């Protein structure tokens, strides 16, 4: 069995083992038998509510969001030929934050069922707004480096708008926005899970169609054009797909950091290849495994003492060492050649 197949099989095994573990870990201590019985309960028992309505959606949300953010990061890194490109770098997460800040300001910090749906809608519209601006620039700007700088500047502009909105908002609105910004995988309810899954899976299927073109872009735009790839259309498609991944994950989970930046690097090191035919699934599985691990850590009673640790307080602990290693060993890793 070749190395990529071994790695992908191993990642699938890790996820398969982590999901049942995630059902066991939480503020309320449940036995394996109680969790198994909860899947057959229909009488709204406490175990059924905890497992089916709370832990299971959070784990599935982490799996889908982690895979989506990881794939968004991989597409951006290949598109810009830059190992530090990621969903947050291009300002898309910032656009989602602006949308949420506007909703929070209008709601005054009062969040009910409709308020939560409004937050999801605001985040989605804000992220797609930044994506639309990027797509317009991509029609004019030919250089990937310049377009990357434009994305960074849009992120700074979004941060400035958020600061102004928070300044003029009520204390409760600012508090609610800060909690949203900490990130969580519990934002998707069981009833919303099919919609969330569809919005994640459909772009993944489309991304698989670009495998050959992504491999061609590893050798530079000129080589890609010589083999028949329309690099401008390709860049627009990659930006659109990355934006959709980021918008969906950010709308429901908040601006989750580092997963989109780090997962592609871990996948490359594990399979020792930049061939997107195996790198795409390996990256998604790495992102899903990272997100599930973060979810388990965030609700672990041994660490949180009954409270839930914000996801964005955990991801840097995993991500920063990986990025430092990549920067120090970039010449040896030879990702983009």
PDB file of N, CA and C in Angstrom, residues 145-207:
ATOM      1  N   UNK A 145      -0.092  37.985  -6.147  1.00  0.00           N
ATOM      2  CA  UNK A 145       0.447  38.669  -4.978  1.00  0.00           C
ATOM      3  C   UNK A 145      -0.338  39.942  -4.673  1.00  0.00           C
ATOM      4  N   UNK A 146      -0.674  40.694  -5.721  1.00  0.00           N
ATOM      5  CA  UNK A 146      -1.452  41.920  -5.526  1.00  0.00           C
ATOM      6  C   UNK A 146      -2.850  41.591  -4.997  1.00  0.00           C
ATOM      7  N   UNK A 147      -3.447  40.539  -5.534  1.00  0.00           N
ATOM      8  CA  UNK A 147      -4.782  40.146  -5.074  1.00  0.00           C
ATOM      9  C   UNK A 147      -4.736  39.690  -3.620  1.00  0.00           C
ATOM     10  N   UNK A 148      -3.662  39.023  -3.219  1.00  0.00           N
ATOM     11  CA  UNK A 148      -3.495  38.618  -1.821  1.00  0.00           C
ATOM     12  C   UNK A 148      -3.400  39.835  -0.919  1.00  0.00           C
ATOM     13  N   UNK A 149      -2.674  40.851  -1.368  1.00  0.00           N
ATOM     14  CA  UNK A 149      -2.556  42.092  -0.599  1.00  0.00           C
ATOM     15  C   UNK A 149      -3.911  42.778  -0.486  1.00  0.00           C
ATOM     16  N   UNK A 150      -4.680  42.752  -1.572  1.00  0.00           N
ATOM     17  CA  UNK A 150      -6.028  43.336  -1.543  1.00  0.00           C
ATOM     18  C   UNK A 150      -6.879  42.645  -0.477  1.00  0.00           C
ATOM     19  N   UNK A 151      -6.788  41.310  -0.419  1.00  0.00           N
ATOM     20  CA  UNK A 151      -7.537  40.565   0.600  1.00  0.00           C
ATOM     21  C   UNK A 151      -7.125  40.945   2.009  1.00  0.00           C
ATOM     22  N   UNK A 152      -5.831  41.114   2.230  1.00  0.00           N
ATOM     23  CA  UNK A 152      -5.336  41.521   3.552  1.00  0.00           C
ATOM     24  C   UNK A 152      -5.851  42.910   3.914  1.00  0.00           C
ATOM     25  N   UNK A 153      -5.829  43.830   2.935  1.00  0.00           N
ATOM     26  CA  UNK A 153      -6.327  45.190   3.187  1.00  0.00           C
ATOM     27  C   UNK A 153      -7.823  45.181   3.491  1.00  0.00           C
ATOM     28  N   UNK A 154      -8.582  44.337   2.788  1.00  0.00           N
ATOM     29  CA  UNK A 154     -10.016  44.229   3.079  1.00  0.00           C
ATOM     30  C   UNK A 154     -10.244  43.706   4.498  1.00  0.00           C
ATOM     31  N   UNK A 155      -9.365  42.799   4.936  1.00  0.00           N
ATOM     32  CA  UNK A 155      -9.460  42.308   6.306  1.00  0.00           C
ATOM     33  C   UNK A 155      -9.227  43.411   7.324  1.00  0.00           C
ATOM     34  N   UNK A 156      -8.246  44.270   7.056  1.00  0.00           N
ATOM     35  CA  UNK A 156      -7.994  45.415   7.946  1.00  0.00           C
ATOM     36  C   UNK A 156      -9.170  46.383   7.943  1.00  0.00           C
ATOM     37  N   UNK A 157      -9.743  46.620   6.758  1.00  0.00           N
ATOM     38  CA  UNK A 157     -10.899  47.513   6.665  1.00  0.00           C
ATOM     39  C   UNK A 157     -12.076  46.953   7.462  1.00  0.00           C
ATOM     40  N   UNK A 158     -12.275  45.630   7.368  1.00  0.00           N
ATOM     41  CA  UNK A 158     -13.351  44.994   8.132  1.00  0.00           C
ATOM     42  C   UNK A 158     -13.124  45.151   9.631  1.00  0.00           C
ATOM     43  N   UNK A 159     -11.877  44.980  10.065  1.00  0.00           N
ATOM     44  CA  UNK A 159     -11.558  45.143  11.497  1.00  0.00           C
ATOM     45  C   UNK A 159     -11.852  46.564  11.959  1.00  0.00           C
ATOM     46  N   UNK A 160     -11.563  47.538  11.102  1.00  0.00           N
ATOM     47  CA  UNK A 160     -11.844  48.927  11.449  1.00  0.00           C
ATOM     48  C   UNK A 160     -13.348  49.169  11.602  1.00  0.00           C
ATOM     49  N   UNK A 161     -14.129  48.618  10.678  1.00  0.00           N
ATOM     50  CA  UNK A 161     -15.588  48.769  10.754  1.00  0.00           C
ATOM     51  C   UNK A 161     -16.128  48.116  12.023  1.00  0.00           C
ATOM     52  N   UNK A 162     -15.598  46.944  12.359  1.00  0.00           N
ATOM     53  CA  UNK A 162     -16.036  46.242  13.570  1.00  0.00           C
ATOM     54  C   UNK A 162     -15.734  47.074  14.812  1.00  0.00           C
ATOM     55  N   UNK A 163     -14.554  47.682  14.863  1.00  0.00           N
ATOM     56  CA  UNK A 163     -14.186  48.515  16.012  1.00  0.00           C
ATOM     57  C   UNK A 163     -15.147  49.682  16.161  1.00  0.00           C
ATOM     58  N   UNK A 164     -15.517  50.316  15.042  1.00  0.00           N
ATOM     59  CA  UNK A 164     -16.456  51.434  15.099  1.00  0.00           C
ATOM     60  C   UNK A 164     -17.837  50.966  15.550  1.00  0.00           C
ATOM     61  N   UNK A 165     -18.290  49.825  15.035  1.00  0.00           N
ATOM     62  CA  UNK A 165     -19.603  49.300  15.429  1.00  0.00           C
ATOM     63  C   UNK A 165     -19.632  48.960  16.918  1.00  0.00           C
ATOM     64  N   UNK A 166     -18.558  48.363  17.406  1.00  0.00           N
ATOM     65  CA  UNK A 166     -18.500  48.034  18.823  1.00  0.00           C
ATOM     66  C   UNK A 166     -18.467  49.288  19.698  1.00  0.00           C
ATOM     67  N   UNK A 167     -17.826  50.326  19.195  1.00  0.00           N
ATOM     68  CA  UNK A 167     -17.746  51.576  19.959  1.00  0.00           C
ATOM     69  C   UNK A 167     -19.131  52.189  20.164  1.00  0.00           C
ATOM     70  N   UNK A 168     -19.979  52.091  19.139  1.00  0.00           N
ATOM     71  CA  UNK A 168     -21.305  52.692  19.216  1.00  0.00           C
ATOM     72  C   UNK A 168     -22.379  51.706  19.689  1.00  0.00           C
ATOM     73  N   UNK A 169     -21.996  50.480  20.001  1.00  0.00           N
ATOM     74  CA  UNK A 169     -22.965  49.477  20.430  1.00  0.00           C
ATOM     75  C   UNK A 169     -23.131  49.488  21.945  1.00  0.00           C
ATOM     76  N   UNK A 170     -24.172  48.791  22.403  1.00  0.00           N
ATOM     77  CA  UNK A 170     -24.402  48.643  23.841  1.00  0.00           C
ATOM     78  C   UNK A 170     -23.443  47.594  24.407  1.00  0.00           C
ATOM     79  N   UNK A 171     -23.315  47.573  25.713  1.00  0.00           N
ATOM     80  CA  UNK A 171     -22.422  46.601  26.365  1.00  0.00           C
ATOM     81  C   UNK A 171     -22.854  45.169  26.083  1.00  0.00           C
ATOM     82  N   UNK A 172     -24.164  44.944  26.082  1.00  0.00           N
ATOM     83  CA  UNK A 172     -24.655  43.587  25.838  1.00  0.00           C
ATOM     84  C   UNK A 172     -24.362  43.142  24.405  1.00  0.00           C
ATOM     85  N   UNK A 173     -24.448  44.082  23.462  1.00  0.00           N
ATOM     86  CA  UNK A 173     -24.140  43.742  22.074  1.00  0.00           C
ATOM     87  C   UNK A 173     -22.672  43.379  21.915  1.00  0.00           C
ATOM     88  N   UNK A 174     -21.805  44.165  22.535  1.00  0.00           N
ATOM     89  CA  UNK A 174     -20.363  43.891  22.466  1.00  0.00           C
ATOM     90  C   UNK A 174     -20.053  42.542  23.100  1.00  0.00           C
ATOM     91  N   UNK A 175     -20.714  42.264  24.237  1.00  0.00           N
ATOM     92  CA  UNK A 175     -20.491  40.980  24.927  1.00  0.00           C
ATOM     93  C   UNK A 175     -20.912  39.808  24.043  1.00  0.00           C
ATOM     94  N   UNK A 176     -22.074  39.931  23.403  1.00  0.00           N
ATOM     95  CA  UNK A 176     -22.561  38.858  22.529  1.00  0.00           C
ATOM     96  C   UNK A 176     -21.628  38.658  21.342  1.00  0.00           C
ATOM     97  N   UNK A 177     -21.117  39.759  20.784  1.00  0.00           N
ATOM     98  CA  UNK A 177     -20.212  39.652  19.637  1.00  0.00           C
ATOM     99  C   UNK A 177     -18.896  38.986  20.031  1.00  0.00           C
ATOM    100  N   UNK A 178     -18.388  39.330  21.206  1.00  0.00           N
ATOM    101  CA  UNK A 178     -17.141  38.724  21.672  1.00  0.00           C
ATOM    102  C   UNK A 178     -17.314  37.218  21.850  1.00  0.00           C
ATOM    103  N   UNK A 179     -18.448  36.793  22.416  1.00  0.00           N
ATOM    104  CA  UNK A 179     -18.703  35.357  22.584  1.00  0.00           C
ATOM    105  C   UNK A 179     -18.771  34.654  21.237  1.00  0.00           C
ATOM    106  N   UNK A 180     -19.422  35.268  20.255  1.00  0.00           N
ATOM    107  CA  UNK A 180     -19.487  34.670  18.918  1.00  0.00           C
ATOM    108  C   UNK A 180     -18.086  34.552  18.318  1.00  0.00           C
ATOM    109  N   UNK A 181     -17.258  35.568  18.525  1.00  0.00           N
ATOM    110  CA  UNK A 181     -15.921  35.579  17.954  1.00  0.00           C
ATOM    111  C   UNK A 181     -14.982  34.552  18.551  1.00  0.00           C
ATOM    112  N   UNK A 182     -15.334  33.985  19.704  1.00  0.00           N
ATOM    113  CA  UNK A 182     -14.483  32.972  20.322  1.00  0.00           C
ATOM    114  C   UNK A 182     -14.553  31.638  19.586  1.00  0.00           C
ATOM    115  N   UNK A 183     -15.616  31.424  18.825  1.00  0.00           N
ATOM    116  CA  UNK A 183     -15.743  30.209  18.019  1.00  0.00           C
ATOM    117  C   UNK A 183     -16.329  29.040  18.786  1.00  0.00           C
ATOM    118  N   UNK A 184     -17.250  28.331  18.141  1.00  0.00           N
ATOM    119  CA  UNK A 184     -17.860  27.150  18.740  1.00  0.00           C
ATOM    120  C   UNK A 184     -18.428  26.252  17.648  1.00  0.00           C
ATOM    121  N   UNK A 185     -18.445  24.960  17.917  1.00  0.00           N
ATOM    122  CA  UNK A 185     -19.044  24.003  16.988  1.00  0.00           C
ATOM    123  C   UNK A 185     -20.440  23.584  17.444  1.00  0.00           C
ATOM    124  N   UNK A 186     -20.971  24.257  18.443  1.00  0.00           N
ATOM    125  CA  UNK A 186     -22.311  23.942  18.935  1.00  0.00           C
ATOM    126  C   UNK A 186     -23.370  24.857  18.321  1.00  0.00           C
ATOM    127  N   UNK A 187     -22.984  25.620  17.298  1.00  0.00           N
ATOM    128  CA  UNK A 187     -23.915  26.578  16.714  1.00  0.00           C
ATOM    129  C   UNK A 187     -24.896  25.977  15.726  1.00  0.00           C
ATOM    130  N   UNK A 188     -24.698  24.722  15.351  1.00  0.00           N
ATOM    131  CA  UNK A 188     -25.599  24.074  14.390  1.00  0.00           C
ATOM    132  C   UNK A 188     -26.525  23.129  15.140  1.00  0.00           C
ATOM    133  N   UNK A 189     -27.820  23.398  15.071  1.00  0.00           N
ATOM    134  CA  UNK A 189     -28.786  22.513  15.713  1.00  0.00           C
ATOM    135  C   UNK A 189     -29.018  21.283  14.833  1.00  0.00           C
ATOM    136  N   UNK A 190     -29.668  20.287  15.403  1.00  0.00           N
ATOM    137  CA  UNK A 190     -29.933  19.055  14.666  1.00  0.00           C
ATOM    138  C   UNK A 190     -30.802  19.318  13.442  1.00  0.00           C
ATOM    139  N   UNK A 191     -31.752  20.239  13.562  1.00  0.00           N
ATOM    140  CA  UNK A 191     -32.627  20.548  12.431  1.00  0.00           C
ATOM    141  C   UNK A 191     -31.895  21.310  11.330  1.00  0.00           C
ATOM    142  N   UNK A 192     -30.851  22.071  11.696  1.00  0.00           N
ATOM    143  CA  UNK A 192     -30.096  22.841  10.707  1.00  0.00           C
ATOM    144  C   UNK A 192     -28.976  22.023  10.066  1.00  0.00           C
ATOM    145  N   UNK A 193     -28.678  20.860  10.636  1.00  0.00           N
ATOM    146  CA  UNK A 193     -27.539  20.071  10.183  1.00  0.00           C
ATOM    147  C   UNK A 193     -27.635  19.652   8.710  1.00  0.00           C
ATOM    148  N   UNK A 194     -28.803  19.221   8.200  1.00  0.00           N
ATOM    149  CA  UNK A 194     -28.867  18.862   6.770  1.00  0.00           C
ATOM    150  C   UNK A 194     -28.504  20.015   5.845  1.00  0.00           C
ATOM    151  N   UNK A 195     -28.992  21.223   6.155  1.00  0.00           N
ATOM    152  CA  UNK A 195     -28.662  22.394   5.336  1.00  0.00           C
ATOM    153  C   UNK A 195     -27.178  22.694   5.418  1.00  0.00           C
ATOM    154  N   UNK A 196     -26.625  22.670   6.613  1.00  0.00           N
ATOM    155  CA  UNK A 196     -25.197  22.934   6.807  1.00  0.00           C
ATOM    156  C   UNK A 196     -24.358  21.905   6.045  1.00  0.00           C
ATOM    157  N   UNK A 197     -24.748  20.639   6.120  1.00  0.00           N
ATOM    158  CA  UNK A 197     -24.012  19.576   5.436  1.00  0.00           C
ATOM    159  C   UNK A 197     -24.061  19.766   3.924  1.00  0.00           C
ATOM    160  N   UNK A 198     -25.235  20.118   3.396  1.00  0.00           N
ATOM    161  CA  UNK A 198     -25.371  20.310   1.950  1.00  0.00           C
ATOM    162  C   UNK A 198     -24.497  21.462   1.465  1.00  0.00           C
ATOM    163  N   UNK A 199     -24.469  22.563   2.229  1.00  0.00           N
ATOM    164  CA  UNK A 199     -23.667  23.717   1.846  1.00  0.00           C
ATOM    165  C   UNK A 199     -22.170  23.424   1.920  1.00  0.00           C
ATOM    166  N   UNK A 200     -21.782  22.424   2.704  1.00  0.00           N
ATOM    167  CA  UNK A 200     -20.379  22.029   2.794  1.00  0.00           C
ATOM    168  C   UNK A 200     -20.004  20.998   1.727  1.00  0.00           C
ATOM    169  N   UNK A 201     -20.888  20.037   1.502  1.00  0.00           N
ATOM    170  CA  UNK A 201     -20.556  18.898   0.637  1.00  0.00           C
ATOM    171  C   UNK A 201     -20.573  19.274  -0.838  1.00  0.00           C
ATOM    172  N   UNK A 202     -21.530  20.079  -1.258  1.00  0.00           N
ATOM    173  CA  UNK A 202     -21.636  20.427  -2.682  1.00  0.00           C
ATOM    174  C   UNK A 202     -20.367  21.126  -3.198  1.00  0.00           C
ATOM    175  N   UNK A 203     -19.835  22.158  -2.502  1.00  0.00           N
ATOM    176  CA  UNK A 203     -18.573  22.764  -2.981  1.00  0.00           C
ATOM    177  C   UNK A 203     -17.400  21.787  -2.969  1.00  0.00           C
ATOM    178  N   UNK A 204     -17.402  20.833  -2.031  1.00  0.00           N
ATOM    179  CA  UNK A 204     -16.331  19.825  -1.998  1.00  0.00           C
ATOM    180  C   UNK A 204     -16.358  19.008  -3.291  1.00  0.00           C
ATOM    181  N   UNK A 205     -17.542  18.597  -3.707  1.00  0.00           N
ATOM    182  CA  UNK A 205     -17.670  17.808  -4.936  1.00  0.00           C
ATOM    183  C   UNK A 205     -17.192  18.608  -6.143  1.00  0.00           C
ATOM    184  N   UNK A 206     -17.493  19.899  -6.154  1.00  0.00           N
ATOM    185  CA  UNK A 206     -17.052  20.751  -7.266  1.00  0.00           C
ATOM    186  C   UNK A 206     -15.535  20.901  -7.249  1.00  0.00           C
ATOM    187  N   UNK A 207     -14.961  21.028  -6.055  1.00  0.00           N
ATOM    188  CA  UNK A 207     -13.507  21.200  -5.930  1.00  0.00           C
ATOM    189  C   UNK A 207     -12.759  20.009  -6.507  1.00  0.00           C
TER     190      UNK A 207
END
